[in-house]
Tab-separated table of C-alpha atoms (C1' of nucleotides) in Angstrom:
chain	number	residue	atom	x	y	z
A	1	MET	CA	-46.962	5.927	19.349
A	2	GLU	CA	-43.767	4.257	21.302
A	3	GLN	CA	-41.404	5.485	18.396
A	4	PRO	CA	-42.489	8.679	16.681
A	5	ASP	CA	-41.445	8.180	12.922
A	6	LYS	CA	-38.676	10.087	13.014
A	7	ARG	CA	-36.567	7.194	14.156
A	8	HIS	CA	-38.014	5.379	11.531
A	9	ILE	CA	-37.221	7.983	8.821
A	10	ILE	CA	-33.381	8.288	9.834
A	11	PHE	CA	-32.840	4.168	10.098
A	12	TYR	CA	-33.619	3.926	6.452
A	13	THR	CA	-31.913	6.924	5.321
A	14	VAL	CA	-28.771	5.405	7.118
A	15	LEU	CA	-29.723	2.527	5.345
A	16	GLU	CA	-30.217	4.110	1.895
A	17	LEU	CA	-27.020	6.192	1.919
A	18	ILE	CA	-24.352	3.177	3.135
A	19	ARG	CA	-25.472	0.906	0.113
A	20	GLU	CA	-24.622	4.048	-1.377
A	21	LYS	CA	-21.492	5.489	-0.238
A	22	GLY	CA	-20.145	2.155	2.386
A	23	PHE	CA	-19.844	2.779	5.752
A	24	HIS	CA	-17.281	4.957	6.078
A	25	GLY	CA	-18.291	7.654	3.458
A	26	THR	CA	-21.352	8.235	5.234
A	27	PRO	CA	-21.397	11.274	7.694
A	28	MET	CA	-24.317	12.453	10.460
A	29	SER	CA	-23.754	15.540	8.184
A	30	MET	CA	-24.981	13.176	5.028
A	31	ILE	CA	-27.457	11.216	6.333
A	32	ALA	CA	-29.507	14.665	8.075
A	33	GLY	CA	-29.461	16.413	4.876
A	34	ARG	CA	-31.284	12.857	3.023
A	35	ALA	CA	-33.415	12.506	6.242
A	36	ASN	CA	-34.277	16.313	5.767
A	37	VAL	CA	-33.618	16.568	9.574
A	38	ALA	CA	-31.328	18.970	11.077
A	39	ALA	CA	-28.273	17.372	13.005
A	40	GLY	CA	-28.526	17.965	16.154
A	41	THR	CA	-32.139	16.229	15.645
A	42	ILE	CA	-30.291	12.816	15.317
A	43	TYR	CA	-28.802	13.414	18.520
A	44	HIS	CA	-32.369	13.859	19.925
A	45	TYR	CA	-33.132	10.355	18.762
A	46	PHE	CA	-29.734	8.385	19.457
A	47	GLU	CA	-27.120	9.860	21.512
A	48	SER	CA	-24.037	8.893	19.193
A	49	LYS	CA	-23.378	7.453	15.454
A	50	ASP	CA	-22.610	4.469	17.209
A	51	VAL	CA	-25.718	3.804	18.742
A	52	LEU	CA	-27.431	4.654	16.015
A	53	LEU	CA	-25.868	1.806	14.300
A	54	VAL	CA	-26.098	-0.692	16.663
A	55	GLU	CA	-29.681	0.105	16.994
A	56	LEU	CA	-30.590	-0.093	13.445
A	57	TYR	CA	-28.499	-3.317	13.468
A	58	GLN	CA	-31.007	-5.091	15.545
A	59	PHE	CA	-34.191	-3.513	14.320
A	60	ILE	CA	-33.110	-5.597	11.156
A	61	LYS	CA	-32.563	-8.381	12.685
A	62	ASN	CA	-35.470	-8.646	14.939
A	63	GLN	CA	-37.236	-8.525	11.486
A	64	VAL	CA	-35.384	-11.893	10.094
A	65	VAL	CA	-35.828	-13.158	13.480
A	66	GLU	CA	-39.851	-12.474	12.819
A	67	ILE	CA	-39.776	-13.755	9.897
A	68	ILE	CA	-37.867	-17.330	11.147
A	69	SER	CA	-39.851	-17.846	13.551
A	70	GLU	CA	-43.508	-17.269	11.740
A	71	THR	CA	-42.309	-19.478	9.627
A	72	GLU	CA	-40.779	-22.347	11.692
A	73	THR	CA	-44.043	-22.518	13.825
A	74	SER	CA	-46.670	-22.498	10.935
A	75	SER	CA	-47.831	-26.160	10.829
A	76	GLU	CA	-46.741	-27.108	7.705
A	77	LYS	CA	-44.966	-30.042	6.960
A	78	TYR	CA	-41.457	-30.152	7.253
A	79	ASP	CA	-40.113	-29.964	3.638
A	80	GLU	CA	-42.769	-27.517	3.076
A	81	GLN	CA	-41.531	-25.401	5.925
A	82	PHE	CA	-37.862	-25.770	4.648
A	83	TYR	CA	-39.248	-24.565	1.229
A	84	ASN	CA	-41.275	-21.634	3.154
A	85	LEU	CA	-38.465	-20.294	5.014
A	86	TRP	CA	-36.211	-20.151	2.303
A	87	ALA	CA	-38.376	-18.376	-0.021
A	88	ASN	CA	-39.477	-16.073	2.692
A	89	LEU	CA	-36.012	-15.000	3.455
A	90	TYR	CA	-34.833	-14.856	-0.118
A	91	ASN	CA	-37.984	-12.573	-0.511
A	92	PHE	CA	-36.914	-10.397	2.337
A	93	TYR	CA	-33.387	-9.698	1.060
A	94	ILE	CA	-34.462	-9.420	-2.078
A	95	ASN	CA	-36.864	-6.147	-0.832
A	96	ASN	CA	-35.157	-4.630	1.037
A	97	PRO	CA	-31.501	-4.622	-0.817
A	98	ASN	CA	-30.142	-2.552	1.313
A	99	VAL	CA	-30.191	-4.703	4.449
A	100	LEU	CA	-27.523	-7.128	3.294
A	101	GLY	CA	-25.211	-4.554	2.432
A	102	PHE	CA	-24.995	-3.217	5.486
A	103	PHE	CA	-25.098	-6.358	7.725
A	104	GLU	CA	-22.200	-7.546	5.397
A	105	GLN	CA	-20.486	-3.732	6.916
A	106	PHE	CA	-21.936	-3.923	9.961
A	107	VAL	CA	-20.895	-7.857	11.029
A	108	ASN	CA	-16.984	-6.842	10.064
A	109	SER	CA	-16.836	-3.519	12.230
A	110	PRO	CA	-15.905	-3.200	15.914
A	111	TYR	CA	-19.333	-2.587	16.558
A	112	TYR	CA	-19.964	-6.810	16.081
A	113	LYS	CA	-18.247	-7.585	18.395
A	114	ASP	CA	-21.027	-6.641	21.822
A	115	GLU	CA	-23.121	-7.761	19.630
A	116	LEU	CA	-21.863	-11.321	19.579
A	117	ALA	CA	-23.022	-12.284	22.753
A	118	ASP	CA	-26.659	-10.718	22.436
A	119	ALA	CA	-29.703	-12.253	23.721
A	120	ASN	CA	-31.642	-11.817	19.978
A	121	VAL	CA	-28.346	-13.330	18.093
A	122	CYS	CA	-28.889	-16.698	20.297
A	123	ALA	CA	-32.794	-16.732	19.838
A	124	LEU	CA	-32.258	-16.703	16.061
A	125	ARG	CA	-29.284	-19.077	15.755
A	126	GLY	CA	-31.253	-21.450	18.379
A	127	THR	CA	-34.448	-21.286	16.187
A	128	LEU	CA	-32.852	-22.351	13.526
A	129	LEU	CA	-30.694	-24.948	14.975
A	130	GLY	CA	-33.948	-26.162	16.658
A	131	PHE	CA	-35.303	-26.264	13.242
A	132	PHE	CA	-32.499	-28.328	11.537
A	133	ARG	CA	-32.046	-30.380	14.529
A	134	LYS	CA	-35.950	-31.562	14.143
A	135	GLY	CA	-35.354	-32.393	10.613
A	136	ILE	CA	-31.876	-34.566	11.144
A	137	GLU	CA	-33.941	-36.269	13.772
A	138	SER	CA	-36.908	-37.550	11.833
A	139	LYS	CA	-34.135	-39.011	9.747
A	140	MET	CA	-35.736	-36.493	6.873
A	141	LEU	CA	-31.974	-34.602	6.937
A	142	MET	CA	-28.547	-35.199	6.497
A	143	PRO	CA	-27.161	-36.459	9.835
A	144	LEU	CA	-24.771	-33.530	10.087
A	145	ARG	CA	-24.294	-30.965	12.869
A	146	PRO	CA	-27.317	-28.791	12.296
A	147	GLU	CA	-25.122	-25.687	12.491
A	148	ILE	CA	-23.323	-26.996	9.611
A	149	LEU	CA	-26.744	-27.751	7.478
A	150	SER	CA	-27.815	-24.449	8.582
A	151	ALA	CA	-25.015	-22.980	7.532
A	152	LEU	CA	-25.586	-24.280	4.050
A	153	PHE	CA	-28.743	-23.465	4.082
A	154	HIS	CA	-29.027	-19.469	5.303
A	155	GLY	CA	-25.776	-19.254	3.195
A	156	SER	CA	-27.593	-19.812	-0.083
A	157	VAL	CA	-30.268	-17.611	0.431
A	158	ILE	CA	-27.485	-14.947	0.879
A	159	THR	CA	-25.389	-15.956	-1.857
A	160	MET	CA	-28.734	-15.788	-4.162
A	161	ALA	CA	-30.138	-11.760	-2.728
A	162	LYS	CA	-26.227	-10.633	-2.778
A	163	MET	CA	-26.517	-11.805	-7.090
A	164	HIS	CA	-29.515	-10.384	-7.135
A	165	ARG	CA	-28.066	-7.686	-5.477
A	166	LEU	CA	-25.505	-7.020	-7.729
A	167	ARG	CA	-27.738	-7.814	-11.141
A	168	LYS	CA	-25.738	-10.900	-11.872
A	169	VAL	CA	-27.995	-13.698	-11.089
A	170	VAL	CA	-31.633	-12.924	-11.358
A	171	LEU	CA	-33.666	-15.383	-10.496
A	172	GLU	CA	-36.688	-16.042	-13.228
A	173	GLY	CA	-39.743	-18.477	-12.492
A	174	GLU	CA	-39.142	-21.591	-12.097
A	175	GLU	CA	-35.578	-21.098	-10.950
A	176	ILE	CA	-36.299	-20.209	-8.052
A	177	LYS	CA	-38.190	-23.382	-6.971
A	178	ASP	CA	-35.004	-24.653	-8.781
A	179	VAL	CA	-32.518	-23.519	-6.268
A	180	ILE	CA	-34.148	-24.631	-2.791
A	181	ASP	CA	-34.404	-28.106	-4.716
A	182	ALA	CA	-31.078	-27.878	-5.168
A	183	CYS	CA	-30.776	-26.517	-1.454
A	184	TRP	CA	-33.073	-29.012	-0.590
A	185	ARG	CA	-30.668	-32.034	-2.037
A	186	SER	CA	-27.712	-30.787	-0.500
A	187	VAL	CA	-29.111	-31.058	3.046
A	188	THR	CA	-31.369	-34.467	2.534
A	189	HIS	CA	-30.256	-37.648	1.365
A	190	ALA	CA	-30.717	-38.640	-1.760
A	191	GLY	CA	-33.821	-39.674	-3.242
A	192	THR	CA	-35.843	-37.909	-0.685
A	193	SER	CA	-38.754	-36.560	-2.120
A	194	TYR	CA	-39.613	-32.614	-3.064
A	195	PRO	CA	-42.465	-30.793	-1.535
A	196	GLU	CA	-46.132	-30.188	-3.477
A	197	GLN	CA	-45.554	-27.078	-5.087
A	198	SER	CA	-49.092	-25.965	-4.520
A	199	ASN	CA	-48.702	-26.089	-0.370
A	200	LEU	CA	-46.034	-23.039	-0.534
A	201	LYS	CA	-46.663	-19.963	1.611
A	202	ILE	CA	-44.550	-16.846	0.569
A	203	LYS	CA	-44.432	-13.720	1.837
A	204	LEU	CA	-43.018	-10.341	0.312
A	205	ASN	CA	-41.730	-9.367	3.601
A	206	LYS	CA	-41.952	-5.874	2.398
A	207	MET	CA	-40.229	-3.073	4.939
A	208	GLU	CA	-42.753	-0.199	4.829
A	209	HIS	CA	-40.742	2.726	3.465
A	210	GLU	CA	-40.922	6.006	2.011
A	211	ASN	CA	-39.117	8.531	3.306
A	212	GLY	CA	-41.998	10.921	4.418
A	213	LYS	CA	-40.907	13.580	2.152
A	214	VAL	CA	-40.980	12.812	-1.747
B	1	MET	CA	12.790	-8.007	-6.903
B	2	GLU	CA	10.331	-5.100	-8.678
B	3	GLN	CA	8.287	-4.675	-5.602
B	4	PRO	CA	10.055	-4.336	-2.314
B	5	ASP	CA	8.544	-6.089	0.322
B	6	LYS	CA	7.476	-3.432	2.150
B	7	ARG	CA	4.413	-3.036	-0.303
B	8	HIS	CA	3.845	-6.480	0.814
B	9	ILE	CA	4.434	-5.559	4.384
B	10	ILE	CA	1.850	-2.851	4.033
B	11	PHE	CA	-0.829	-4.522	2.535
B	12	TYR	CA	-0.520	-7.539	5.224
B	13	THR	CA	-0.654	-4.790	7.972
B	14	VAL	CA	-3.554	-3.173	6.407
B	15	LEU	CA	-5.645	-6.608	5.812
B	16	GLU	CA	-4.925	-7.727	9.461
B	17	LEU	CA	-5.804	-4.091	10.996
B	18	ILE	CA	-9.227	-4.126	8.809
B	19	ARG	CA	-10.613	-6.789	10.202
B	20	GLU	CA	-9.633	-6.030	14.080
B	21	LYS	CA	-10.973	-2.282	13.213
B	22	GLY	CA	-13.074	-2.110	9.960
B	23	PHE	CA	-12.721	-0.451	7.152
B	24	HIS	CA	-13.084	3.018	8.773
B	25	GLY	CA	-11.697	2.769	12.481
B	26	THR	CA	-7.811	1.784	10.383
B	27	PRO	CA	-6.626	5.502	10.077
B	28	MET	CA	-3.358	5.653	8.130
B	29	SER	CA	-1.478	6.836	10.997
B	30	MET	CA	-2.433	3.257	12.976
B	31	ILE	CA	-0.768	1.373	9.379
B	32	ALA	CA	2.492	3.422	9.681
B	33	GLY	CA	2.365	2.615	13.071
B	34	ARG	CA	1.756	-1.343	12.942
B	35	ALA	CA	3.881	-1.410	9.908
B	36	ASN	CA	7.162	0.135	11.867
B	37	VAL	CA	6.706	2.198	8.837
B	38	ALA	CA	6.362	6.547	9.186
B	39	ALA	CA	3.609	7.548	7.498
B	40	GLY	CA	4.973	9.347	4.680
B	41	THR	CA	6.329	6.005	3.677
B	42	ILE	CA	3.292	4.641	2.619
B	43	TYR	CA	2.177	7.483	0.924
B	44	HIS	CA	6.158	6.355	-0.870
B	45	TYR	CA	4.620	3.020	-2.434
B	46	PHE	CA	0.742	4.065	-2.934
B	47	GLU	CA	-0.287	7.601	-4.532
B	48	SER	CA	-3.567	8.103	-1.912
B	49	LYS	CA	-5.508	5.668	0.865
B	50	ASP	CA	-8.148	4.800	-1.843
B	51	VAL	CA	-5.385	3.571	-3.998
B	52	LEU	CA	-3.871	1.109	-1.025
B	53	LEU	CA	-7.062	-0.405	-1.182
B	54	VAL	CA	-7.888	-0.735	-4.319
B	55	GLU	CA	-4.396	-2.431	-4.860
B	56	LEU	CA	-4.897	-4.560	-2.153
B	57	TYR	CA	-8.199	-5.613	-3.342
B	58	GLN	CA	-6.526	-6.361	-6.776
B	59	PHE	CA	-3.222	-8.077	-4.829
B	60	ILE	CA	-5.467	-10.271	-3.441
B	61	LYS	CA	-8.278	-10.882	-5.718
B	62	ASN	CA	-5.472	-11.967	-8.109
B	63	GLN	CA	-4.714	-14.910	-5.923
B	64	VAL	CA	-7.984	-16.429	-5.901
B	65	VAL	CA	-8.043	-15.987	-9.608
B	66	GLU	CA	-4.551	-18.351	-9.483
B	67	ILE	CA	-6.283	-20.958	-6.970
B	68	ILE	CA	-9.538	-21.269	-9.650
B	69	SER	CA	-7.908	-21.385	-12.341
B	70	GLU	CA	-4.687	-23.798	-11.470
B	71	THR	CA	-7.322	-26.055	-10.378
B	72	GLU	CA	-9.497	-25.835	-13.625
B	73	THR	CA	-6.658	-26.621	-15.866
B	74	SER	CA	-5.231	-29.385	-13.933
B	75	SER	CA	-6.448	-33.075	-15.789
B	76	GLU	CA	-8.568	-34.720	-13.118
B	77	LYS	CA	-11.755	-36.107	-13.905
B	78	TYR	CA	-14.504	-33.286	-13.154
B	79	ASP	CA	-15.825	-33.991	-10.190
B	80	GLU	CA	-12.376	-33.996	-9.088
B	81	GLN	CA	-11.923	-31.111	-9.971
B	82	PHE	CA	-15.043	-30.055	-8.277
B	83	TYR	CA	-13.328	-31.568	-4.753
B	84	ASN	CA	-9.797	-29.723	-5.538
B	85	LEU	CA	-11.828	-26.816	-6.500
B	86	TRP	CA	-13.787	-26.532	-3.388
B	87	ALA	CA	-11.427	-27.856	-0.978
B	88	ASN	CA	-8.817	-25.162	-2.461
B	89	LEU	CA	-10.935	-22.389	-2.091
B	90	TYR	CA	-12.308	-23.366	1.276
B	91	ASN	CA	-8.569	-23.437	2.707
B	92	PHE	CA	-6.981	-20.292	1.432
B	93	TYR	CA	-9.722	-18.102	3.150
B	94	ILE	CA	-9.454	-20.125	6.173
B	95	ASN	CA	-5.509	-19.982	5.867
B	96	ASN	CA	-5.838	-16.442	5.114
B	97	PRO	CA	-8.491	-15.182	7.766
B	98	ASN	CA	-8.108	-11.199	6.929
B	99	VAL	CA	-9.650	-11.695	3.532
B	100	LEU	CA	-12.851	-12.789	3.965
B	101	GLY	CA	-13.770	-9.737	5.760
B	102	PHE	CA	-11.691	-7.154	3.534
B	103	PHE	CA	-13.826	-8.224	0.312
B	104	GLU	CA	-17.413	-8.187	2.202
B	105	GLN	CA	-16.042	-4.645	3.150
B	106	PHE	CA	-14.607	-3.767	-0.066
B	107	VAL	CA	-17.384	-5.145	-1.886
B	108	ASN	CA	-19.710	-2.752	-0.371
B	109	SER	CA	-17.700	0.765	-0.643
B	110	PRO	CA	-17.783	3.668	-3.453
B	111	TYR	CA	-14.456	1.783	-4.459
B	112	TYR	CA	-15.790	-1.341	-5.742
B	113	LYS	CA	-17.964	0.635	-8.682
B	114	ASP	CA	-15.025	1.053	-10.799
B	115	GLU	CA	-13.901	-2.336	-10.304
B	116	LEU	CA	-17.092	-3.675	-11.715
B	117	ALA	CA	-15.668	-3.658	-14.919
B	118	ASP	CA	-12.139	-4.525	-14.400
B	119	ALA	CA	-10.584	-7.490	-16.286
B	120	ASN	CA	-9.664	-9.982	-13.921
B	121	VAL	CA	-13.311	-9.596	-12.256
B	122	CYS	CA	-14.078	-11.423	-15.897
B	123	ALA	CA	-11.169	-13.586	-16.103
B	124	LEU	CA	-12.771	-14.937	-12.632
B	125	ARG	CA	-15.986	-14.969	-13.693
B	126	GLY	CA	-15.482	-16.807	-17.145
B	127	THR	CA	-13.033	-19.293	-15.972
B	128	LEU	CA	-15.987	-20.301	-12.990
B	129	LEU	CA	-18.540	-20.270	-15.939
B	130	GLY	CA	-16.910	-21.744	-17.790
B	131	PHE	CA	-16.037	-25.072	-15.472
B	132	PHE	CA	-20.115	-25.179	-14.374
B	133	ARG	CA	-20.754	-24.672	-18.072
B	134	LYS	CA	-18.721	-27.494	-19.366
B	135	GLY	CA	-20.308	-30.469	-16.339
B	136	ILE	CA	-23.673	-28.378	-17.995
B	137	GLU	CA	-22.835	-29.643	-21.590
B	138	SER	CA	-21.646	-33.444	-20.202
B	139	LYS	CA	-25.204	-33.908	-18.325
B	140	MET	CA	-23.140	-34.337	-15.688
B	141	LEU	CA	-24.579	-31.235	-13.722
B	142	MET	CA	-28.273	-30.476	-13.359
B	143	PRO	CA	-29.267	-28.030	-16.781
B	144	LEU	CA	-29.804	-24.811	-14.818
B	145	ARG	CA	-27.767	-20.972	-15.756
B	146	PRO	CA	-24.355	-21.853	-15.021
B	147	GLU	CA	-24.079	-18.421	-12.960
B	148	ILE	CA	-26.909	-19.922	-10.683
B	149	LEU	CA	-24.690	-23.399	-9.842
B	150	SER	CA	-21.355	-20.939	-9.683
B	151	ALA	CA	-22.916	-19.424	-7.253
B	152	LEU	CA	-24.164	-22.042	-5.164
B	153	PHE	CA	-20.885	-23.493	-5.329
B	154	HIS	CA	-18.754	-20.243	-4.495
B	155	GLY	CA	-21.410	-19.640	-1.962
B	156	SER	CA	-21.171	-22.249	-0.121
B	157	VAL	CA	-17.221	-22.412	0.082
B	158	ILE	CA	-17.865	-18.524	1.303
B	159	THR	CA	-20.181	-19.523	4.060
B	160	MET	CA	-18.125	-22.360	5.623
B	161	ALA	CA	-15.441	-20.356	5.763
B	162	LYS	CA	-16.884	-17.461	7.534
B	163	MET	CA	-18.136	-19.773	10.105
B	164	HIS	CA	-14.951	-21.183	10.434
B	165	ARG	CA	-13.454	-17.321	10.690
B	166	LEU	CA	-16.628	-16.623	13.521
B	167	ARG	CA	-16.112	-19.903	15.521
B	168	LYS	CA	-19.048	-20.941	15.054
B	169	VAL	CA	-18.534	-24.028	12.644
B	170	VAL	CA	-15.389	-25.442	12.424
B	171	LEU	CA	-15.178	-28.430	10.108
B	172	GLU	CA	-13.426	-31.211	11.301
B	173	GLY	CA	-11.880	-34.713	10.170
B	174	GLU	CA	-14.365	-35.812	7.504
B	175	GLU	CA	-16.835	-33.020	7.535
B	176	ILE	CA	-14.910	-31.055	4.824
B	177	LYS	CA	-15.565	-33.833	2.816
B	178	ASP	CA	-19.283	-34.228	4.511
B	179	VAL	CA	-19.663	-30.227	3.039
B	180	ILE	CA	-18.195	-30.890	-0.875
B	181	ASP	CA	-20.617	-34.102	-0.812
B	182	ALA	CA	-23.582	-31.671	-0.024
B	183	CYS	CA	-22.489	-28.832	-2.671
B	184	TRP	CA	-21.981	-31.540	-5.426
B	185	ARG	CA	-25.395	-33.227	-4.666
B	186	SER	CA	-26.999	-29.330	-4.594
B	187	VAL	CA	-25.620	-28.950	-8.783
B	188	THR	CA	-25.671	-32.503	-9.934
B	189	HIS	CA	-28.726	-35.161	-10.773
B	190	ALA	CA	-30.304	-37.304	-7.600
B	191	GLY	CA	-27.756	-40.315	-7.966
B	192	THR	CA	-24.794	-39.435	-9.359
B	193	SER	CA	-21.733	-41.186	-7.553
B	194	TYR	CA	-18.750	-38.697	-5.581
B	195	PRO	CA	-15.530	-38.912	-6.953
B	196	GLU	CA	-12.260	-41.680	-5.383
B	197	GLN	CA	-11.475	-39.788	-1.970
B	198	SER	CA	-7.748	-40.735	-2.844
B	199	ASN	CA	-7.707	-38.638	-6.098
B	200	LEU	CA	-8.259	-35.629	-4.244
B	201	LYS	CA	-5.351	-32.992	-4.672
B	202	ILE	CA	-5.887	-30.174	-1.824
B	203	LYS	CA	-3.699	-27.368	-1.466
B	204	LEU	CA	-3.192	-25.200	1.503
B	205	ASN	CA	-3.177	-21.872	0.104
B	206	LYS	CA	-1.624	-20.147	2.420
B	207	MET	CA	0.080	-16.248	1.368
B	208	GLU	CA	3.753	-16.064	2.675
B	209	HIS	CA	3.596	-13.823	5.625
B	210	GLU	CA	5.489	-12.593	9.042
B	211	ASN	CA	5.738	-8.639	9.308
B	212	GLY	CA	9.415	-8.710	9.051
B	213	LYS	CA	8.694	-7.703	13.230
B	214	VAL	CA	8.347	-10.143	15.433
C	1	DC	C1'	-62.317	32.392	23.269
C	2	DC	C1'	-58.025	34.610	23.826
C	3	DA	C1'	-53.257	35.273	27.241
C	4	DT	C1'	-50.045	32.266	29.012
C	5	DG	C1'	-46.932	29.643	30.585
C	6	DC	C1'	-44.832	24.641	29.587
C	7	DC	C1'	-41.946	21.315	27.589
C	8	DG	C1'	-40.387	18.426	23.972
C	9	DA	C1'	-38.797	18.543	19.635
C	10	DT	C1'	-36.142	21.069	16.003
C	11	DT	C1'	-32.910	23.497	14.549
C	12	DG	C1'	-27.839	24.710	12.659
C	13	DA	C1'	-23.555	27.365	13.846
C	14	DA	C1'	-20.003	26.969	16.864
C	15	DT	C1'	-16.022	23.193	18.429
C	16	DG	C1'	-12.608	20.303	19.114
C	17	DT	C1'	-10.614	16.394	17.659
C	18	DT	C1'	-9.244	13.031	14.429
C	19	DC	C1'	-7.683	12.153	9.900
C	20	DA	C1'	-4.741	12.011	5.379
C	21	DT	C1'	-1.798	13.840	3.437
C	22	DT	C1'	2.528	17.121	2.229
C	23	DC	C1'	7.376	18.411	2.144
C	24	DG	C1'	11.653	19.693	4.396
C	25	DG	C1'	14.930	17.245	5.869
C	26	DT	C1'	18.059	12.618	6.700
C	27	DT	C1'	19.495	8.370	6.000
C	28	DA	C1'	20.738	4.410	3.249
C	29	DT	C1'	22.315	2.484	-1.468
C	30	DT	C1'	24.146	2.557	-5.888
D	1	DA	C1'	27.645	12.445	-4.918
D	2	DA	C1'	23.167	11.597	-6.621
D	3	DT	C1'	19.818	8.820	-6.550
D	4	DA	C1'	16.278	6.375	-3.726
D	5	DA	C1'	13.891	5.097	0.002
D	6	DC	C1'	12.648	6.978	4.399
D	7	DC	C1'	10.979	10.166	8.423
D	8	DG	C1'	7.489	12.706	11.238
D	9	DA	C1'	5.834	16.705	12.541
D	10	DA	C1'	3.110	20.242	10.125
D	11	DT	C1'	-1.439	21.706	7.470
D	12	DG	C1'	-5.643	21.931	6.935
D	13	DA	C1'	-10.060	19.600	5.563
D	14	DA	C1'	-13.938	16.758	7.405
D	15	DC	C1'	-16.447	15.582	10.910
D	16	DA	C1'	-18.940	13.920	15.025
D	17	DT	C1'	-21.084	16.034	18.614
D	18	DT	C1'	-22.694	19.806	21.413
D	19	DC	C1'	-25.554	23.904	22.916
D	20	DA	C1'	-28.017	27.998	23.222
D	21	DA	C1'	-31.728	29.455	20.720
D	22	DT	C1'	-36.235	28.819	18.601
D	23	DC	C1'	-40.499	26.588	17.404
D	24	DG	C1'	-44.978	24.267	17.815
D	25	DG	C1'	-48.536	22.080	20.568
D	26	DC	C1'	-51.456	22.152	24.487
D	27	DA	C1'	-53.149	23.034	29.231
D	28	DT	C1'	-55.004	26.585	32.633
D	29	DG	C1'	-57.134	30.336	34.046
D	30	DG	C1'	-59.293	34.012	33.231
DNA sequence: CCATGCCGATTGAATGTTCATTCGGTTATT
DNA sequence: AATAACCGAATGAACATTCAATCGGCATGG
C-alpha cells in the first residue's frame, strides 16, 4: 500500500531501457513512453532523474542484501551456506538480467560517490565479511583477509552471471555445481571436502514483474 | 608518425573524464577543455563522438590482446604462464585505473553491439580459450569447458583490480601470490603443485601517458 | 440517491538548457 | 603559396523539468 504500483512499473521500465539503450540513451520521455505514463507523472513520484536512478539502485541493492542475510542466517553447516549463497546470488542475477548492467553503469557514475558511505552498503559488506571471517576463524577457509575471500567469491558469481547474460557461457546441469566447487576450492585449503548435494536449498529469487501492460 | 600525438592525448583525456564524470556527464566541450584543444579539433581526428568512443575502445582492447598473446607465446612452463598471465593482466588494470570503468560502461552501451562480432574480440577470446584448452588436454586443469575456466580466471583478475581501484582491497606483498594461488587451485585438481616463485616474469604494463600539459 | 466540493494523480505542451556538430576563418608546416 | 592543423562562436536538436489544466474517486450533505 505504501508505494503505489506505478513506482515499481517505472523502476522496471528504467531497468529494461538501460539494458537496451545504456545509461545515456534513455531520456525521461522514453521512460515515460515505455511505462505508458506521461512525462510529468514520473516527477510526481521522483524529484528528478538523478533521484530516480539513486532510488532504483537502492531498491535493487536491498534485494541483494535480503538474499545474503537470509541465506547467511539459516542454520545449515558452513559449507552448505557457502554453496547456497553462491547459487542464490547467481540465480538472482540470472533471473533479473537487467540488474547487472544497471549496477555496473551506476557504480561508474558520479551518483555512486554519495552512495559509498551509505549504511546499506556497509550492511552488505559487513554481512558478507562476517560470513568469511567466521570461515577463517573456524579454519575452514584459507587464512587470507576476509575482504579478499569475499571479493573472490562475489567476483566469481558476477562473472558467471555476466557470461550467462551475454550468452557466452550458460551453465548446464552439473556445471553450476562444478563452478561452485571451483570457487570453494579457491578459498579453502587443498583437500577440504565438499558439502552433500542433497542438503542444498537453492531459491529462484526472481523479482515480481509485468508492466501492468500487455 | 602515422597518427599524431593529439589523438592519444584525446584518448587519455576521455578515459580520465569518463572515470570522473561517467559516460554521460562528459560532453565534447569538456573533453576539449581538458585536452587543451578546441572542440573543432576533435572532429578533425574523429568523425563523431560515437566513433571516438569506439576507437578508444579498440585502442585499449588491442593492448589487452597484446598482453595476453605476448605472455601466452612465451616458452615458460604452463603453470608459470598461468601465473604470469594473471599478474600481467592485473598490473595492466592496476596501472591504468581508468580502463576498467570505461570498459564496463562501453560494454553496457549500444556501441558494443556492433563490436561483438569484431575480429579482435574473437582473437582475444580465441587466444585465451586456446590457452585453457591446452591446460585441459594436458590434464593440468580441471575437465570443465574452457569457456568456464577462462571466465573464472579473467573474472578473478577483474574483480581484484576493481577492488583495488575502489580502494576496498589493495593487495600487499605476498597477497598477490596468494590470490593467484587461489585462482590456480580453483581451476586445477586438488593437489596440483604451484610453480616456483623464482621463474615468474611479471611486467608493469603501464600505458605511456602525460597530457602534453602540466 | 444525487449534487457538490475536495484532493491527489495524471496529462502533455511549453520552456530553457545543454550538448554534439558545423563552418568560416586563422595559424602552422611543407 | 598551398595544404594541413587548429580554433571557437554559431546552430539546431535533444533533453530534463515545469505547470496549468483535467481526471476520477470519495466524502459530505441535502
